[in-house]
PDB file of C-alpha atoms in Angstrom:
ATOM      1  CA  MET A  48      84.864 -27.945  22.343  1.00 45.00           C
ATOM      2  CA  SER A  49      84.897 -25.135  24.699  1.00 47.00           C
ATOM      3  CA  ALA A  50      87.937 -25.148  26.895  1.00 63.00           C
ATOM      4  CA  SER A  51      87.387 -25.683  30.687  1.00 81.00           C
ATOM      5  CA  PRO A  52      89.452 -23.235  32.935  1.00 83.00           C
ATOM      6  CA  ILE A  53      92.052 -26.087  33.570  1.00 84.00           C
ATOM      7  CA  ALA A  54      92.330 -26.854  29.960  1.00 85.00           C
ATOM      8  CA  ALA A  55      92.804 -23.167  29.111  1.00 86.00           C
ATOM      9  CA  MET A  56      95.525 -23.027  31.777  1.00 85.00           C
ATOM     10  CA  PHE A  57      97.369 -25.982  30.206  1.00 87.00           C
ATOM     11  CA  ASP A  58      97.034 -24.374  26.687  1.00 88.00           C
ATOM     12  CA  ARG A  59      98.601 -21.266  28.104  1.00 86.00           C
ATOM     13  CA  ILE A  60     101.646 -23.077  29.637  1.00 83.00           C
ATOM     14  CA  SER A  61     102.017 -25.532  26.726  1.00 83.00           C
ATOM     15  CA  PRO A  62     105.152 -23.877  25.209  1.00 79.00           C
ATOM     16  CA  HIS A  63     107.063 -24.331  28.484  1.00 76.00           C
ATOM     17  CA  TYR A  64     105.436 -27.504  29.834  1.00 78.00           C
ATOM     18  CA  ASP A  65     108.034 -30.142  28.801  1.00 79.00           C
ATOM     19  CA  ARG A  66     111.104 -28.150  29.731  1.00 76.00           C
ATOM     20  CA  LEU A  67     109.676 -27.245  33.160  1.00 70.00           C
ATOM     21  CA  ASN A  68     108.404 -30.788  33.873  1.00 72.00           C
ATOM     22  CA  HIS A  69     111.683 -32.441  33.023  1.00 69.00           C
ATOM     23  CA  GLY A  70     113.825 -29.808  34.672  1.00 61.00           C
ATOM     24  CA  LEU A  71     111.939 -29.560  37.899  1.00 59.00           C
ATOM     25  CA  SER A  72     111.864 -33.204  38.364  1.00 70.00           C
ATOM     26  CA  LEU A  73     115.503 -33.565  37.306  1.00 68.00           C
ATOM     27  CA  ASN A  74     114.175 -35.995  34.479  1.00 77.00           C
ATOM     28  CA  ILE A  75     112.945 -38.506  37.084  1.00 88.00           C
ATOM     29  CA  ASP A  76     109.481 -38.181  35.412  1.00 89.00           C
ATOM     30  CA  LYS A  77     111.032 -39.986  32.265  1.00 91.00           C
ATOM     31  CA  LEU A  78     112.127 -42.842  34.468  1.00 94.00           C
ATOM     32  CA  TRP A  79     108.706 -43.219  35.796  1.00 95.00           C
ATOM     33  CA  ARG A  80     107.014 -43.172  32.520  1.00 95.00           C
ATOM     34  CA  ARG A  81     109.475 -45.888  31.172  1.00 96.00           C
ATOM     35  CA  LYS A  82     108.667 -48.048  34.174  1.00 96.00           C
ATOM     36  CA  THR A  83     104.945 -47.628  33.583  1.00 97.00           C
ATOM     37  CA  ALA A  84     105.457 -48.500  29.794  1.00 98.00           C
ATOM     38  CA  ARG A  85     107.448 -51.655  30.679  1.00 97.00           C
ATOM     39  CA  LEU A  86     104.738 -52.896  33.121  1.00 97.00           C
ATOM     40  CA  VAL A  87     102.110 -52.379  30.389  1.00 98.00           C
ATOM     41  CA  ALA A  88     104.181 -54.379  27.989  1.00 98.00           C
ATOM     42  CA  LYS A  89     104.098 -57.436  30.200  1.00 97.00           C
ATOM     43  CA  SER A  90     100.514 -58.309  28.980  1.00 96.00           C
ATOM     44  CA  GLN A  91     101.311 -57.406  25.240  1.00 97.00           C
ATOM     45  CA  PRO A  92      98.290 -55.213  24.633  1.00 98.00           C
ATOM     46  CA  GLN A  93      97.049 -54.617  21.165  1.00 98.00           C
ATOM     47  CA  THR A  94      95.132 -51.392  21.971  1.00 98.00           C
ATOM     48  CA  ILE A  95      96.238 -48.874  24.605  1.00 98.00           C
ATOM     49  CA  LEU A  96      94.410 -45.672  25.716  1.00 98.00           C
ATOM     50  CA  ASP A  97      96.528 -42.911  27.227  1.00 98.00           C
ATOM     51  CA  LEU A  98      94.487 -40.398  29.081  1.00 98.00           C
ATOM     52  CA  ALA A  99      95.531 -36.930  29.723  1.00 96.00           C
ATOM     53  CA  THR A 100      98.306 -37.629  27.285  1.00 98.00           C
ATOM     54  CA  GLY A 101      99.490 -33.973  27.193  1.00 95.00           C
ATOM     55  CA  THR A 102     102.500 -33.681  24.932  1.00 96.00           C
ATOM     56  CA  ALA A 103     102.575 -37.396  24.322  1.00 97.00           C
ATOM     57  CA  ASP A 104     105.552 -38.409  26.485  1.00 96.00           C
ATOM     58  CA  LEU A 105     103.950 -41.532  27.913  1.00 97.00           C
ATOM     59  CA  ALA A 106     102.245 -42.485  24.612  1.00 98.00           C
ATOM     60  CA  ILE A 107     105.798 -42.317  22.960  1.00 98.00           C
ATOM     61  CA  ALA A 108     107.310 -44.488  25.859  1.00 98.00           C
ATOM     62  CA  LEU A 109     104.459 -46.883  25.298  1.00 98.00           C
ATOM     63  CA  ALA A 110     105.147 -47.043  21.641  1.00 98.00           C
ATOM     64  CA  ARG A 111     108.818 -47.961  22.263  1.00 97.00           C
ATOM     65  CA  HIS A 112     108.048 -50.752  24.705  1.00 98.00           C
ATOM     66  CA  ASN A 113     104.737 -51.968  22.986  1.00 98.00           C
ATOM     67  CA  PRO A 114     105.638 -52.051  19.235  1.00 97.00           C
ATOM     68  CA  GLN A 115     102.693 -54.323  18.712  1.00 97.00           C
ATOM     69  CA  ALA A 116     100.031 -51.853  20.064  1.00 98.00           C
ATOM     70  CA  HIS A 117      98.009 -49.011  18.737  1.00 98.00           C
ATOM     71  CA  ILE A 118      97.925 -46.093  21.113  1.00 98.00           C
ATOM     72  CA  THR A 119      95.278 -43.541  21.358  1.00 98.00           C
ATOM     73  CA  GLY A 120      96.068 -40.488  23.417  1.00 98.00           C
ATOM     74  CA  VAL A 121      93.295 -38.173  24.687  1.00 98.00           C
ATOM     75  CA  ASP A 122      93.712 -34.832  26.244  1.00 97.00           C
ATOM     76  CA  PHE A 123      91.532 -31.741  26.862  1.00 95.00           C
ATOM     77  CA  SER A 124      94.269 -29.216  25.726  1.00 94.00           C
ATOM     78  CA  GLU A 125      94.404 -28.838  21.989  1.00 96.00           C
ATOM     79  CA  LYS A 126      97.753 -26.925  22.355  1.00 96.00           C
ATOM     80  CA  MET A 127      99.414 -29.618  24.472  1.00 96.00           C
ATOM     81  CA  LEU A 128      98.228 -32.102  21.644  1.00 98.00           C
ATOM     82  CA  ALA A 129      99.718 -29.987  18.954  1.00 97.00           C
ATOM     83  CA  ILE A 130     103.086 -30.315  20.700  1.00 97.00           C
ATOM     84  CA  GLY A 131     102.564 -33.942  21.220  1.00 98.00           C
ATOM     85  CA  ARG A 132     101.756 -34.549  17.413  1.00 98.00           C
ATOM     86  CA  ALA A 133     104.918 -32.790  16.441  1.00 97.00           C
ATOM     87  CA  LYS A 134     106.939 -35.060  18.695  1.00 97.00           C
ATOM     88  CA  VAL A 135     105.129 -38.150  17.472  1.00 98.00           C
ATOM     89  CA  LYS A 136     105.942 -37.078  13.828  1.00 98.00           C
ATOM     90  CA  LYS A 137     109.560 -36.536  14.714  1.00 97.00           C
ATOM     91  CA  GLN A 138     109.772 -40.007  16.107  1.00 96.00           C
ATOM     92  CA  HIS A 139     108.130 -41.423  13.018  1.00 98.00           C
ATOM     93  CA  LEU A 140     105.241 -42.914  15.058  1.00 98.00           C
ATOM     94  CA  GLU A 141     102.339 -41.455  13.337  1.00 97.00           C
ATOM     95  CA  ASN A 142     101.131 -44.946  12.186  1.00 97.00           C
ATOM     96  CA  GLN A 143     101.221 -46.250  15.879  1.00 98.00           C
ATOM     97  CA  ILE A 144      99.999 -43.051  17.904  1.00 98.00           C
ATOM     98  CA  GLU A 145      96.746 -41.194  17.395  1.00 98.00           C
ATOM     99  CA  LEU A 146      96.113 -38.081  19.458  1.00 98.00           C
ATOM    100  CA  LEU A 147      92.668 -36.722  20.002  1.00 98.00           C
ATOM    101  CA  GLN A 148      91.127 -33.959  21.945  1.00 97.00           C
ATOM    102  CA  GLY A 149      88.532 -35.052  24.380  1.00 96.00           C
ATOM    103  CA  ASP A 150      87.098 -35.263  27.812  1.00 94.00           C
ATOM    104  CA  ALA A 151      87.947 -38.002  30.198  1.00 95.00           C
ATOM    105  CA  ALA A 152      84.491 -37.785  31.770  1.00 95.00           C
ATOM    106  CA  SER A 153      82.874 -38.522  28.312  1.00 96.00           C
ATOM    107  CA  LEU A 154      85.076 -40.640  26.187  1.00 97.00           C
ATOM    108  CA  PRO A 155      84.162 -41.181  22.497  1.00 97.00           C
ATOM    109  CA  PHE A 156      84.823 -44.947  22.609  1.00 98.00           C
ATOM    110  CA  GLY A 157      82.455 -47.941  22.964  1.00 98.00           C
ATOM    111  CA  ASP A 158      82.369 -50.346  26.015  1.00 97.00           C
ATOM    112  CA  ASP A 159      85.321 -52.800  26.264  1.00 97.00           C
ATOM    113  CA  SER A 160      87.523 -51.055  23.699  1.00 98.00           C
ATOM    114  CA  PHE A 161      91.055 -51.191  25.100  1.00 98.00           C
ATOM    115  CA  ASP A 162      93.340 -53.815  26.308  1.00 98.00           C
ATOM    116  CA  ALA A 163      95.126 -51.285  28.652  1.00 98.00           C
ATOM    117  CA  ILE A 164      94.561 -47.743  29.867  1.00 98.00           C
ATOM    118  CA  THR A 165      97.276 -45.401  31.167  1.00 98.00           C
ATOM    119  CA  CYS A 166      97.356 -41.942  32.837  1.00 98.00           C
ATOM    120  CA  ALA A 167     100.412 -40.076  33.894  1.00 96.00           C
ATOM    121  CA  PHE A 168     100.024 -37.051  36.134  1.00 92.00           C
ATOM    122  CA  GLY A 169      96.741 -36.218  34.850  1.00 92.00           C
ATOM    123  CA  VAL A 170      93.941 -37.969  36.737  1.00 96.00           C
ATOM    124  CA  ARG A 171      94.196 -35.237  39.430  1.00 93.00           C
ATOM    125  CA  ASN A 172      93.216 -32.835  36.774  1.00 90.00           C
ATOM    126  CA  PHE A 173      89.904 -34.662  36.019  1.00 93.00           C
ATOM    127  CA  GLU A 174      87.213 -32.168  36.758  1.00 88.00           C
ATOM    128  CA  LEU A 175      84.940 -35.104  37.499  1.00 93.00           C
ATOM    129  CA  LEU A 176      87.022 -37.692  39.093  1.00 95.00           C
ATOM    130  CA  ASP A 177      84.333 -40.305  39.739  1.00 95.00           C
ATOM    131  CA  LYS A 178      83.036 -39.895  36.144  1.00 97.00           C
ATOM    132  CA  GLY A 179      86.571 -40.292  34.737  1.00 97.00           C
ATOM    133  CA  LEU A 180      87.244 -43.451  36.735  1.00 97.00           C
ATOM    134  CA  SER A 181      83.917 -44.843  35.642  1.00 97.00           C
ATOM    135  CA  GLU A 182      84.829 -44.166  32.012  1.00 98.00           C
ATOM    136  CA  ILE A 183      88.187 -46.026  32.356  1.00 98.00           C
ATOM    137  CA  GLY A 184      86.174 -49.083  33.690  1.00 97.00           C
ATOM    138  CA  ARG A 185      83.693 -48.864  30.911  1.00 97.00           C
ATOM    139  CA  VAL A 186      86.099 -48.557  28.036  1.00 98.00           C
ATOM    140  CA  LEU A 187      88.571 -51.154  29.385  1.00 98.00           C
ATOM    141  CA  LYS A 188      88.224 -54.594  28.255  1.00 98.00           C
ATOM    142  CA  PRO A 189      87.550 -57.478  30.886  1.00 97.00           C
ATOM    143  CA  ASP A 190      90.793 -58.484  32.341  1.00 96.00           C
ATOM    144  CA  GLY A 191      92.330 -55.279  30.724  1.00 98.00           C
ATOM    145  CA  GLN A 192      94.838 -53.453  32.932  1.00 98.00           C
ATOM    146  CA  ALA A 193      94.885 -49.789  33.993  1.00 98.00           C
ATOM    147  CA  PHE A 194      97.909 -48.059  35.156  1.00 98.00           C
ATOM    148  CA  ILE A 195      97.764 -44.658  36.831  1.00 98.00           C
ATOM    149  CA  LEU A 196     100.995 -42.647  37.659  1.00 96.00           C
ATOM    150  CA  GLU A 197     100.298 -39.578  39.833  1.00 94.00           C
ATOM    151  CA  PHE A 198     102.162 -37.249  42.299  1.00 90.00           C
ATOM    152  CA  SER A 199     101.769 -37.841  45.967  1.00 91.00           C
ATOM    153  CA  MET A 200     102.952 -36.117  49.181  1.00 87.00           C
ATOM    154  CA  PRO A 201     105.841 -38.130  50.971  1.00 88.00           C
ATOM    155  CA  LYS A 202     105.054 -39.174  54.660  1.00 88.00           C
ATOM    156  CA  LYS A 203     108.608 -39.949  55.985  1.00 86.00           C
ATOM    157  CA  PHE A 204     111.081 -37.515  57.416  1.00 87.00           C
ATOM    158  CA  PRO A 205     113.012 -35.648  56.173  1.00 89.00           C
ATOM    159  CA  VAL A 206     111.677 -36.204  52.589  1.00 85.00           C
ATOM    160  CA  LYS A 207     108.278 -34.977  53.614  1.00 86.00           C
ATOM    161  CA  GLN A 208     109.528 -31.692  54.964  1.00 90.00           C
ATOM    162  CA  LEU A 209     112.105 -31.113  52.124  1.00 89.00           C
ATOM    163  CA  TYR A 210     109.661 -31.909  49.431  1.00 82.00           C
ATOM    164  CA  SER A 211     106.817 -29.955  50.912  1.00 84.00           C
ATOM    165  CA  PHE A 212     109.030 -26.821  51.067  1.00 87.00           C
ATOM    166  CA  TYR A 213     110.169 -27.339  47.503  1.00 79.00           C
ATOM    167  CA  PHE A 214     106.785 -28.056  46.203  1.00 76.00           C
ATOM    168  CA  ARG A 215     104.916 -25.161  47.861  1.00 80.00           C
ATOM    169  CA  HIS A 216     107.506 -22.366  47.746  1.00 80.00           C
ATOM    170  CA  ILE A 217     110.303 -23.107  45.066  1.00 80.00           C
ATOM    171  CA  LEU A 218     108.485 -24.870  42.279  1.00 74.00           C
ATOM    172  CA  PRO A 219     105.810 -22.202  41.876  1.00 73.00           C
ATOM    173  CA  LYS A 220     108.382 -19.428  41.779  1.00 79.00           C
ATOM    174  CA  ILE A 221     110.473 -21.166  39.121  1.00 74.00           C
ATOM    175  CA  GLY A 222     107.354 -22.074  37.129  1.00 67.00           C
ATOM    176  CA  LYS A 223     106.135 -18.399  37.196  1.00 73.00           C
ATOM    177  CA  TRP A 224     109.563 -17.167  36.191  1.00 73.00           C
ATOM    178  CA  VAL A 225     109.930 -19.414  33.124  1.00 64.00           C
ATOM    179  CA  SER A 226     106.295 -19.616  31.982  1.00 64.00           C
ATOM    180  CA  LYS A 227     105.075 -16.100  33.234  1.00 67.00           C
ATOM    181  CA  GLU A 228     101.947 -18.108  34.376  1.00 68.00           C
ATOM    182  CA  GLY A 229     102.073 -18.081  38.018  1.00 60.00           C
ATOM    183  CA  GLY A 230      98.623 -19.682  38.539  1.00 66.00           C
ATOM    184  CA  ALA A 231      99.541 -22.920  36.947  1.00 63.00           C
ATOM    185  CA  TYR A 232     102.466 -23.697  39.127  1.00 66.00           C
ATOM    186  CA  ALA A 233     100.669 -22.633  42.282  1.00 72.00           C
ATOM    187  CA  TYR A 234      97.825 -24.926  41.081  1.00 77.00           C
ATOM    188  CA  LEU A 235     100.057 -27.895  40.859  1.00 74.00           C
ATOM    189  CA  PRO A 236     100.892 -28.257  44.702  1.00 76.00           C
ATOM    190  CA  LYS A 237      97.224 -27.613  45.514  1.00 84.00           C
ATOM    191  CA  SER A 238      95.881 -30.161  43.163  1.00 85.00           C
ATOM    192  CA  VAL A 239      98.374 -32.855  44.616  1.00 86.00           C
ATOM    193  CA  GLU A 240      97.419 -32.029  48.219  1.00 87.00           C
ATOM    194  CA  HIS A 241      93.693 -32.168  47.476  1.00 90.00           C
ATOM    195  CA  PHE A 242      94.021 -35.415  45.606  1.00 94.00           C
ATOM    196  CA  PRO A 243      92.702 -38.455  47.545  1.00 95.00           C
ATOM    197  CA  LYS A 244      95.311 -40.361  49.680  1.00 94.00           C
ATOM    198  CA  PRO A 245      96.691 -43.696  48.229  1.00 95.00           C
ATOM    199  CA  ASP A 246      94.177 -45.865  50.242  1.00 95.00           C
ATOM    200  CA  ASP A 247      91.202 -43.705  49.439  1.00 96.00           C
ATOM    201  CA  PHE A 248      92.113 -43.594  45.776  1.00 97.00           C
ATOM    202  CA  MET A 249      92.554 -47.297  45.581  1.00 97.00           C
ATOM    203  CA  HIS A 250      89.068 -47.598  47.133  1.00 96.00           C
ATOM    204  CA  LEU A 251      87.713 -45.320  44.290  1.00 96.00           C
ATOM    205  CA  LEU A 252      89.322 -47.546  41.597  1.00 97.00           C
ATOM    206  CA  ALA A 253      87.699 -50.552  43.266  1.00 95.00           C
ATOM    207  CA  GLU A 254      84.221 -48.852  43.158  1.00 94.00           C
ATOM    208  CA  ASN A 255      84.584 -48.439  39.308  1.00 93.00           C
ATOM    209  CA  ASP A 256      84.907 -52.157  38.222  1.00 91.00           C
ATOM    210  CA  LEU A 257      88.576 -52.084  38.767  1.00 96.00           C
ATOM    211  CA  GLY A 258      89.916 -54.886  40.882  1.00 95.00           C
ATOM    212  CA  ASN A 259      93.232 -56.479  42.143  1.00 96.00           C
ATOM    213  CA  VAL A 260      94.219 -52.889  42.926  1.00 97.00           C
ATOM    214  CA  LYS A 261      97.980 -52.397  43.761  1.00 97.00           C
ATOM    215  CA  VAL A 262     100.220 -49.344  44.395  1.00 97.00           C
ATOM    216  CA  ARG A 263     103.906 -48.862  44.047  1.00 96.00           C
ATOM    217  CA  SER A 264     105.683 -45.922  45.778  1.00 95.00           C
ATOM    218  CA  LEU A 265     108.173 -44.090  43.766  1.00 94.00           C
ATOM    219  CA  ALA A 266     111.075 -42.024  45.043  1.00 90.00           C
ATOM    220  CA  PHE A 267     110.196 -42.019  48.718  1.00 89.00           C
ATOM    221  CA  GLY A 268     106.540 -41.473  48.007  1.00 91.00           C
ATOM    222  CA  ILE A 269     106.828 -38.433  45.729  1.00 90.00           C
ATOM    223  CA  ALA A 270     104.704 -40.357  43.078  1.00 92.00           C
ATOM    224  CA  MET A 271     102.488 -43.439  43.185  1.00 96.00           C
ATOM    225  CA  LEU A 272     102.040 -45.899  40.470  1.00 97.00           C
ATOM    226  CA  TYR A 273      98.543 -47.585  40.743  1.00 98.00           C
ATOM    227  CA  SER A 274      97.539 -50.736  38.753  1.00 98.00           C
ATOM    228  CA  ALA A 275      94.158 -52.496  38.515  1.00 98.00           C
ATOM    229  CA  VAL A 276      92.498 -55.059  36.343  1.00 98.00           C
ATOM    230  CA  LYS A 277      88.900 -54.732  34.867  1.00 97.00           C
ATOM    231  CA  ILE A 278      86.443 -56.948  36.615  1.00 89.00           C
ATOM    232  CA  HIS A 279      84.198 -59.011  34.559  1.00 76.00           C
TER     233      HIS A 279
END
């Protein structure tokens, strides 16, 4: 599979990805993933697809909270997946978690394959957002649930102003200093700013066979956790 420019970028920053992600968020991202995993567990799914699984942090959290489930993680960056596989092995979860390289716009699974689908901080990297959401609707079983965790831009003063300054000016400099890859951490705020607003994204989910769409605001609007159910 030939790497897209975004996949190639994630390949380059993969050695520093976890350290920067957790450090720059003060480990709050771990709390958000655990919250997502706990919500998924309420329906006791047997099969879970974790899209844009990256280094498998959410897949591992899902395994801990859903011991009955088999989890398939898909990502377009093979180097991110290599780190994820090492983490899965270290946690002795190889029998529960399988990590595959793939494209969210063309998933190698049949219709109605999964009880639940998750995606943490990755849907904004879908090169074909509509197609990726359509694929989620296609491979999710009827009445199955989708959970999408994604960054957002806060709206309330002073969080909006403080976060905007940090996101646009501080984070890219730290990312460049640690990873030596300035483009990736300049890309991050741009990708969040260009991502559909919560109401617009909820509408996109509803257009792709995903109903009962809800959104939870996390940390004063720094992140949003969307949930939806596959319509028959």
